[in-house]
mmCIF file of N, CA, C and O in Angstrom:
data_model
loop_
_atom_site.group_PDB
_atom_site.id
_atom_site.type_symbol
_atom_site.label_atom_id
_atom_site.label_comp_id
_atom_site.label_asym_id
_atom_site.label_seq_id
_atom_site.Cartn_x
_atom_site.Cartn_y
_atom_site.Cartn_z
ATOM 1 N N UNK A 1 -105.451 10.326 -25.519
ATOM 2 C CA UNK A 1 -104.551 9.464 -24.734
ATOM 3 C C UNK A 1 -103.125 10.061 -24.729
ATOM 4 O O UNK A 1 -102.459 10.025 -23.713
ATOM 5 N N UNK A 2 -102.714 10.636 -25.845
ATOM 6 C CA UNK A 2 -101.368 11.200 -25.895
ATOM 7 C C UNK A 2 -101.194 12.290 -24.858
ATOM 8 O O UNK A 2 -100.170 12.373 -24.182
ATOM 9 N N UNK A 3 -102.202 13.154 -24.716
ATOM 10 C CA UNK A 3 -102.120 14.242 -23.738
ATOM 11 C C UNK A 3 -102.037 13.689 -22.326
ATOM 12 O O UNK A 3 -101.292 14.197 -21.473
ATOM 13 N N UNK A 4 -102.752 12.618 -22.059
ATOM 14 C CA UNK A 4 -102.728 11.985 -20.720
ATOM 15 C C UNK A 4 -101.340 11.440 -20.439
ATOM 16 O O UNK A 4 -100.835 11.572 -19.299
ATOM 17 N N UNK A 5 -100.700 10.855 -21.439
ATOM 18 C CA UNK A 5 -99.334 10.331 -21.264
ATOM 19 C C UNK A 5 -98.366 11.470 -20.985
ATOM 20 O O UNK A 5 -97.513 11.366 -20.114
ATOM 21 N N UNK A 6 -98.514 12.561 -21.721
ATOM 22 C CA UNK A 6 -97.637 13.716 -21.528
ATOM 23 C C UNK A 6 -97.828 14.293 -20.122
ATOM 24 O O UNK A 6 -96.844 14.626 -19.453
ATOM 25 N N UNK A 7 -99.051 14.402 -19.668
ATOM 26 C CA UNK A 7 -99.299 14.913 -18.321
ATOM 27 C C UNK A 7 -98.696 14.013 -17.253
ATOM 28 O O UNK A 7 -98.173 14.510 -16.265
ATOM 29 N N UNK A 8 -98.750 12.701 -17.466
ATOM 30 C CA UNK A 8 -98.163 11.768 -16.499
ATOM 31 C C UNK A 8 -96.640 11.929 -16.440
ATOM 32 O O UNK A 8 -96.052 11.903 -15.359
ATOM 33 N N UNK A 9 -96.015 12.161 -17.592
ATOM 34 C CA UNK A 9 -94.546 12.365 -17.644
ATOM 35 C C UNK A 9 -94.208 13.684 -16.942
ATOM 36 O O UNK A 9 -93.274 13.734 -16.132
ATOM 37 N N UNK A 10 -94.968 14.732 -17.191
ATOM 38 C CA UNK A 10 -94.708 16.016 -16.561
ATOM 39 C C UNK A 10 -94.913 15.927 -15.061
ATOM 40 O O UNK A 10 -94.139 16.518 -14.266
ATOM 41 N N UNK A 11 -95.939 15.192 -14.628
ATOM 42 C CA UNK A 11 -96.199 15.040 -13.195
ATOM 43 C C UNK A 11 -95.042 14.285 -12.538
ATOM 44 O O UNK A 11 -94.606 14.652 -11.448
ATOM 45 N N UNK A 12 -94.527 13.256 -13.187
ATOM 46 C CA UNK A 12 -93.396 12.535 -12.633
ATOM 47 C C UNK A 12 -92.180 13.458 -12.459
ATOM 48 O O UNK A 12 -91.515 13.436 -11.410
ATOM 49 N N UNK A 13 -91.906 14.287 -13.432
ATOM 50 C CA UNK A 13 -90.799 15.222 -13.359
ATOM 51 C C UNK A 13 -91.002 16.184 -12.176
ATOM 52 O O UNK A 13 -90.066 16.446 -11.413
ATOM 53 N N UNK A 14 -92.215 16.708 -12.022
ATOM 54 C CA UNK A 14 -92.494 17.660 -10.951
ATOM 55 C C UNK A 14 -92.337 16.991 -9.600
ATOM 56 O O UNK A 14 -91.765 17.547 -8.666
ATOM 57 N N UNK A 15 -92.844 15.768 -9.482
ATOM 58 C CA UNK A 15 -92.732 15.047 -8.200
ATOM 59 C C UNK A 15 -91.284 14.747 -7.871
ATOM 60 O O UNK A 15 -90.869 14.837 -6.718
ATOM 61 N N UNK A 16 -90.473 14.411 -8.878
ATOM 62 C CA UNK A 16 -89.060 14.192 -8.654
ATOM 63 C C UNK A 16 -88.393 15.467 -8.148
ATOM 64 O O UNK A 16 -87.558 15.432 -7.231
ATOM 65 N N UNK A 17 -88.767 16.612 -8.705
ATOM 66 C CA UNK A 17 -88.214 17.889 -8.272
ATOM 67 C C UNK A 17 -88.637 18.173 -6.838
ATOM 68 O O UNK A 17 -87.830 18.653 -6.025
ATOM 69 N N UNK A 18 -89.870 17.888 -6.492
ATOM 70 C CA UNK A 18 -90.343 18.112 -5.112
ATOM 71 C C UNK A 18 -89.567 17.241 -4.108
ATOM 72 O O UNK A 18 -89.426 17.607 -2.966
ATOM 73 N N UNK A 19 -89.075 16.105 -4.587
ATOM 74 C CA UNK A 19 -88.312 15.201 -3.732
ATOM 75 C C UNK A 19 -86.800 15.519 -3.766
ATOM 76 O O UNK A 19 -86.001 14.729 -3.263
ATOM 77 N N UNK A 20 -86.433 16.626 -4.358
ATOM 78 C CA UNK A 20 -85.064 17.114 -4.265
ATOM 79 C C UNK A 20 -84.153 16.793 -5.457
ATOM 80 O O UNK A 20 -82.975 17.135 -5.404
ATOM 81 N N UNK A 21 -84.659 16.163 -6.491
ATOM 82 C CA UNK A 21 -83.816 15.894 -7.640
ATOM 83 C C UNK A 21 -83.635 17.165 -8.459
ATOM 84 O O UNK A 21 -84.569 17.955 -8.622
ATOM 85 N N UNK A 22 -82.454 17.357 -8.970
ATOM 86 C CA UNK A 22 -82.184 18.513 -9.827
ATOM 87 C C UNK A 22 -82.754 18.224 -11.226
ATOM 88 O O UNK A 22 -82.979 17.074 -11.586
ATOM 89 N N UNK A 23 -82.953 19.270 -12.035
ATOM 90 C CA UNK A 23 -83.401 19.034 -13.400
ATOM 91 C C UNK A 23 -82.470 18.106 -14.193
ATOM 92 O O UNK A 23 -82.942 17.277 -14.952
ATOM 93 N N UNK A 24 -81.169 18.234 -13.965
ATOM 94 C CA UNK A 24 -80.219 17.356 -14.660
ATOM 95 C C UNK A 24 -80.417 15.908 -14.233
ATOM 96 O O UNK A 24 -80.390 14.999 -15.080
ATOM 97 N N UNK A 25 -80.621 15.662 -12.940
ATOM 98 C CA UNK A 25 -80.866 14.309 -12.465
ATOM 99 C C UNK A 25 -82.157 13.740 -13.030
ATOM 100 O O UNK A 25 -82.240 12.580 -13.389
ATOM 101 N N UNK A 26 -83.193 14.594 -13.058
ATOM 102 C CA UNK A 26 -84.485 14.147 -13.587
ATOM 103 C C UNK A 26 -84.341 13.780 -15.058
ATOM 104 O O UNK A 26 -84.838 12.754 -15.515
ATOM 105 N N UNK A 27 -83.679 14.652 -15.809
ATOM 106 C CA UNK A 27 -83.481 14.404 -17.239
ATOM 107 C C UNK A 27 -82.767 13.076 -17.474
ATOM 108 O O UNK A 27 -83.180 12.280 -18.333
ATOM 109 N N UNK A 28 -81.728 12.849 -16.722
ATOM 110 C CA UNK A 28 -80.967 11.612 -16.871
ATOM 111 C C UNK A 28 -81.820 10.393 -16.510
ATOM 112 O O UNK A 28 -81.856 9.416 -17.248
ATOM 113 N N UNK A 29 -82.540 10.464 -15.405
ATOM 114 C CA UNK A 29 -83.352 9.345 -14.964
ATOM 115 C C UNK A 29 -84.498 9.049 -15.934
ATOM 116 O O UNK A 29 -84.870 7.875 -16.120
ATOM 117 N N UNK A 30 -85.033 10.094 -16.534
ATOM 118 C CA UNK A 30 -86.181 9.897 -17.425
ATOM 119 C C UNK A 30 -85.788 9.757 -18.891
ATOM 120 O O UNK A 30 -86.610 9.484 -19.738
ATOM 121 N N UNK A 31 -84.487 9.977 -19.186
ATOM 122 C CA UNK A 31 -84.029 9.840 -20.566
ATOM 123 C C UNK A 31 -84.538 10.903 -21.510
ATOM 124 O O UNK A 31 -84.849 10.634 -22.658
ATOM 125 N N UNK A 32 -84.613 12.155 -20.994
ATOM 126 C CA UNK A 32 -85.095 13.267 -21.803
ATOM 127 C C UNK A 32 -84.080 14.402 -21.719
ATOM 128 O O UNK A 32 -83.265 14.445 -20.823
ATOM 129 N N UNK A 33 -84.152 15.349 -22.645
ATOM 130 C CA UNK A 33 -83.237 16.493 -22.593
ATOM 131 C C UNK A 33 -83.520 17.383 -21.370
ATOM 132 O O UNK A 33 -84.692 17.573 -20.994
ATOM 133 N N UNK A 34 -82.489 17.933 -20.767
ATOM 134 C CA UNK A 34 -82.689 18.829 -19.627
ATOM 135 C C UNK A 34 -83.617 19.987 -19.939
ATOM 136 O O UNK A 34 -84.373 20.443 -19.088
ATOM 137 N N UNK A 35 -83.566 20.487 -21.158
ATOM 138 C CA UNK A 35 -84.439 21.627 -21.539
ATOM 139 C C UNK A 35 -85.916 21.231 -21.389
ATOM 140 O O UNK A 35 -86.741 22.066 -20.971
ATOM 141 N N UNK A 36 -86.255 19.983 -21.687
ATOM 142 C CA UNK A 36 -87.640 19.534 -21.519
ATOM 143 C C UNK A 36 -88.042 19.583 -20.056
ATOM 144 O O UNK A 36 -89.128 20.028 -19.705
ATOM 145 N N UNK A 37 -87.146 19.102 -19.198
ATOM 146 C CA UNK A 37 -87.440 19.098 -17.779
ATOM 147 C C UNK A 37 -87.628 20.529 -17.252
ATOM 148 O O UNK A 37 -88.570 20.803 -16.519
ATOM 149 N N UNK A 38 -86.743 21.423 -17.660
ATOM 150 C CA UNK A 38 -86.891 22.838 -17.238
ATOM 151 C C UNK A 38 -88.240 23.403 -17.679
ATOM 152 O O UNK A 38 -88.906 24.091 -16.910
ATOM 153 N N UNK A 39 -88.645 23.090 -18.898
ATOM 154 C CA UNK A 39 -89.929 23.574 -19.406
ATOM 155 C C UNK A 39 -91.085 22.988 -18.590
ATOM 156 O O UNK A 39 -92.005 23.696 -18.208
ATOM 157 N N UNK A 40 -91.043 21.688 -18.335
ATOM 158 C CA UNK A 40 -92.118 21.050 -17.566
ATOM 159 C C UNK A 40 -92.218 21.624 -16.160
ATOM 160 O O UNK A 40 -93.306 21.868 -15.652
ATOM 161 N N UNK A 41 -91.075 21.850 -15.527
ATOM 162 C CA UNK A 41 -91.097 22.395 -14.150
ATOM 163 C C UNK A 41 -91.627 23.818 -14.142
ATOM 164 O O UNK A 41 -92.378 24.190 -13.244
ATOM 165 N N UNK A 42 -91.247 24.591 -15.128
ATOM 166 C CA UNK A 42 -91.772 25.942 -15.228
ATOM 167 C C UNK A 42 -93.299 25.915 -15.384
ATOM 168 O O UNK A 42 -94.032 26.644 -14.710
ATOM 169 N N UNK A 43 -93.788 25.060 -16.281
ATOM 170 C CA UNK A 43 -95.219 24.962 -16.500
ATOM 171 C C UNK A 43 -95.945 24.483 -15.239
ATOM 172 O O UNK A 43 -97.020 24.984 -14.907
ATOM 173 N N UNK A 44 -95.370 23.541 -14.538
ATOM 174 C CA UNK A 44 -95.985 23.029 -13.317
ATOM 175 C C UNK A 44 -96.052 24.112 -12.236
ATOM 176 O O UNK A 44 -97.085 24.277 -11.587
ATOM 177 N N UNK A 45 -94.962 24.865 -12.067
ATOM 178 C CA UNK A 45 -94.977 25.940 -11.077
ATOM 179 C C UNK A 45 -95.981 27.016 -11.446
ATOM 180 O O UNK A 45 -96.676 27.561 -10.574
ATOM 181 N N UNK A 46 -96.088 27.327 -12.726
ATOM 182 C CA UNK A 46 -97.073 28.307 -13.175
ATOM 183 C C UNK A 46 -98.504 27.821 -12.921
ATOM 184 O O UNK A 46 -99.364 28.567 -12.497
ATOM 185 N N UNK A 47 -98.751 26.546 -13.161
ATOM 186 C CA UNK A 47 -100.057 25.943 -12.910
ATOM 187 C C UNK A 47 -100.415 26.054 -11.428
ATOM 188 O O UNK A 47 -101.514 26.466 -11.079
ATOM 189 N N UNK A 48 -99.474 25.720 -10.571
ATOM 190 C CA UNK A 48 -99.708 25.807 -9.115
ATOM 191 C C UNK A 48 -99.981 27.264 -8.732
ATOM 192 O O UNK A 48 -100.906 27.570 -7.992
ATOM 193 N N UNK A 49 -99.140 28.184 -9.225
ATOM 194 C CA UNK A 49 -99.316 29.608 -8.893
ATOM 195 C C UNK A 49 -100.695 30.103 -9.278
ATOM 196 O O UNK A 49 -101.369 30.794 -8.530
ATOM 197 N N UNK A 50 -101.119 29.752 -10.479
ATOM 198 C CA UNK A 50 -102.431 30.168 -10.959
ATOM 199 C C UNK A 50 -103.558 29.643 -10.078
ATOM 200 O O UNK A 50 -104.499 30.357 -9.751
ATOM 201 N N UNK A 51 -103.478 28.366 -9.702
ATOM 202 C CA UNK A 51 -104.498 27.762 -8.877
ATOM 203 C C UNK A 51 -104.571 28.403 -7.495
ATOM 204 O O UNK A 51 -105.617 28.665 -6.958
ATOM 205 N N UNK A 52 -103.403 28.681 -6.929
ATOM 206 C CA UNK A 52 -103.359 29.343 -5.612
ATOM 207 C C UNK A 52 -103.974 30.723 -5.736
ATOM 208 O O UNK A 52 -104.760 31.142 -4.906
ATOM 209 N N UNK A 53 -103.575 31.460 -6.763
ATOM 210 C CA UNK A 53 -104.099 32.814 -6.972
ATOM 211 C C UNK A 53 -105.604 32.819 -7.122
ATOM 212 O O UNK A 53 -106.315 33.657 -6.539
ATOM 213 N N UNK A 54 -106.139 31.873 -7.864
ATOM 214 C CA UNK A 54 -107.587 31.793 -8.091
ATOM 215 C C UNK A 54 -108.360 31.462 -6.818
ATOM 216 O O UNK A 54 -109.451 31.967 -6.622
ATOM 217 N N UNK A 55 -107.796 30.633 -5.965
ATOM 218 C CA UNK A 55 -108.533 30.148 -4.828
ATOM 219 C C UNK A 55 -108.187 30.832 -3.500
ATOM 220 O O UNK A 55 -108.899 30.692 -2.526
ATOM 221 N N UNK A 56 -107.102 31.559 -3.468
ATOM 222 C CA UNK A 56 -106.633 32.158 -2.227
ATOM 223 C C UNK A 56 -107.120 33.609 -2.118
ATOM 224 O O UNK A 56 -106.349 34.540 -2.137
ATOM 225 N N UNK A 57 -108.440 33.744 -1.981
ATOM 226 C CA UNK A 57 -109.040 35.081 -1.987
ATOM 227 C C UNK A 57 -108.604 35.910 -0.801
ATOM 228 O O UNK A 57 -108.586 37.140 -0.877
ATOM 229 N N UNK A 58 -108.226 35.291 0.291
ATOM 230 C CA UNK A 58 -107.766 36.018 1.470
ATOM 231 C C UNK A 58 -106.249 36.281 1.418
ATOM 232 O O UNK A 58 -105.711 36.907 2.342
ATOM 233 N N UNK A 59 -105.585 35.766 0.382
ATOM 234 C CA UNK A 59 -104.141 35.875 0.212
ATOM 235 C C UNK A 59 -103.388 35.245 1.366
ATOM 236 O O UNK A 59 -102.242 35.580 1.651
ATOM 237 N N UNK A 60 -103.997 34.319 2.090
ATOM 238 C CA UNK A 60 -103.379 33.711 3.263
ATOM 239 C C UNK A 60 -102.134 32.908 2.898
ATOM 240 O O UNK A 60 -101.154 32.879 3.629
ATOM 241 N N UNK A 61 -102.184 32.198 1.760
ATOM 242 C CA UNK A 61 -101.015 31.413 1.356
ATOM 243 C C UNK A 61 -99.860 32.333 1.035
ATOM 244 O O UNK A 61 -98.727 32.103 1.515
ATOM 245 N N UNK A 62 -100.084 33.380 0.269
ATOM 246 C CA UNK A 62 -99.002 34.280 -0.079
ATOM 247 C C UNK A 62 -98.490 35.031 1.152
ATOM 248 O O UNK A 62 -97.288 35.230 1.292
ATOM 249 N N UNK A 63 -99.382 35.402 2.050
ATOM 250 C CA UNK A 63 -98.939 36.074 3.261
ATOM 251 C C UNK A 63 -98.065 35.147 4.110
ATOM 252 O O UNK A 63 -97.068 35.566 4.691
ATOM 253 N N UNK A 64 -98.454 33.899 4.189
ATOM 254 C CA UNK A 64 -97.673 32.924 4.946
ATOM 255 C C UNK A 64 -96.321 32.680 4.294
ATOM 256 O O UNK A 64 -95.280 32.698 4.968
ATOM 257 N N UNK A 65 -96.301 32.480 2.974
ATOM 258 C CA UNK A 65 -95.053 32.164 2.298
ATOM 259 C C UNK A 65 -94.117 33.343 2.164
ATOM 260 O O UNK A 65 -92.905 33.186 2.239
ATOM 261 N N UNK A 66 -94.673 34.516 1.992
ATOM 262 C CA UNK A 66 -93.833 35.670 1.718
ATOM 263 C C UNK A 66 -93.861 36.752 2.800
ATOM 264 O O UNK A 66 -93.412 37.864 2.596
ATOM 265 N N UNK A 67 -94.430 36.420 3.940
ATOM 266 C CA UNK A 67 -94.396 37.352 5.085
ATOM 267 C C UNK A 67 -95.122 38.659 4.826
ATOM 268 O O UNK A 67 -94.725 39.681 5.338
ATOM 269 N N UNK A 68 -96.175 38.615 3.998
ATOM 270 C CA UNK A 68 -96.963 39.809 3.773
ATOM 271 C C UNK A 68 -96.423 40.764 2.733
ATOM 272 O O UNK A 68 -96.885 41.883 2.587
ATOM 273 N N UNK A 69 -95.410 40.350 2.023
ATOM 274 C CA UNK A 69 -94.812 41.239 1.008
ATOM 275 C C UNK A 69 -95.708 41.372 -0.183
ATOM 276 O O UNK A 69 -96.391 40.553 -0.603
#
């Protein structure tokens, strides 16, 4: 249960970032240290990157986002 709670907190932080809140704003709103928010956002971005890499066998997402670089 503890891991599920932690994942929910991290998901909230990531969703707040996607909606334009800065890490400082997220930290203040959630009552946590900014360093925690930075760590959660880094982990979330890495998780997304790994999933895209695993599933994007044609590299279409990377080609679209990065213009074929």
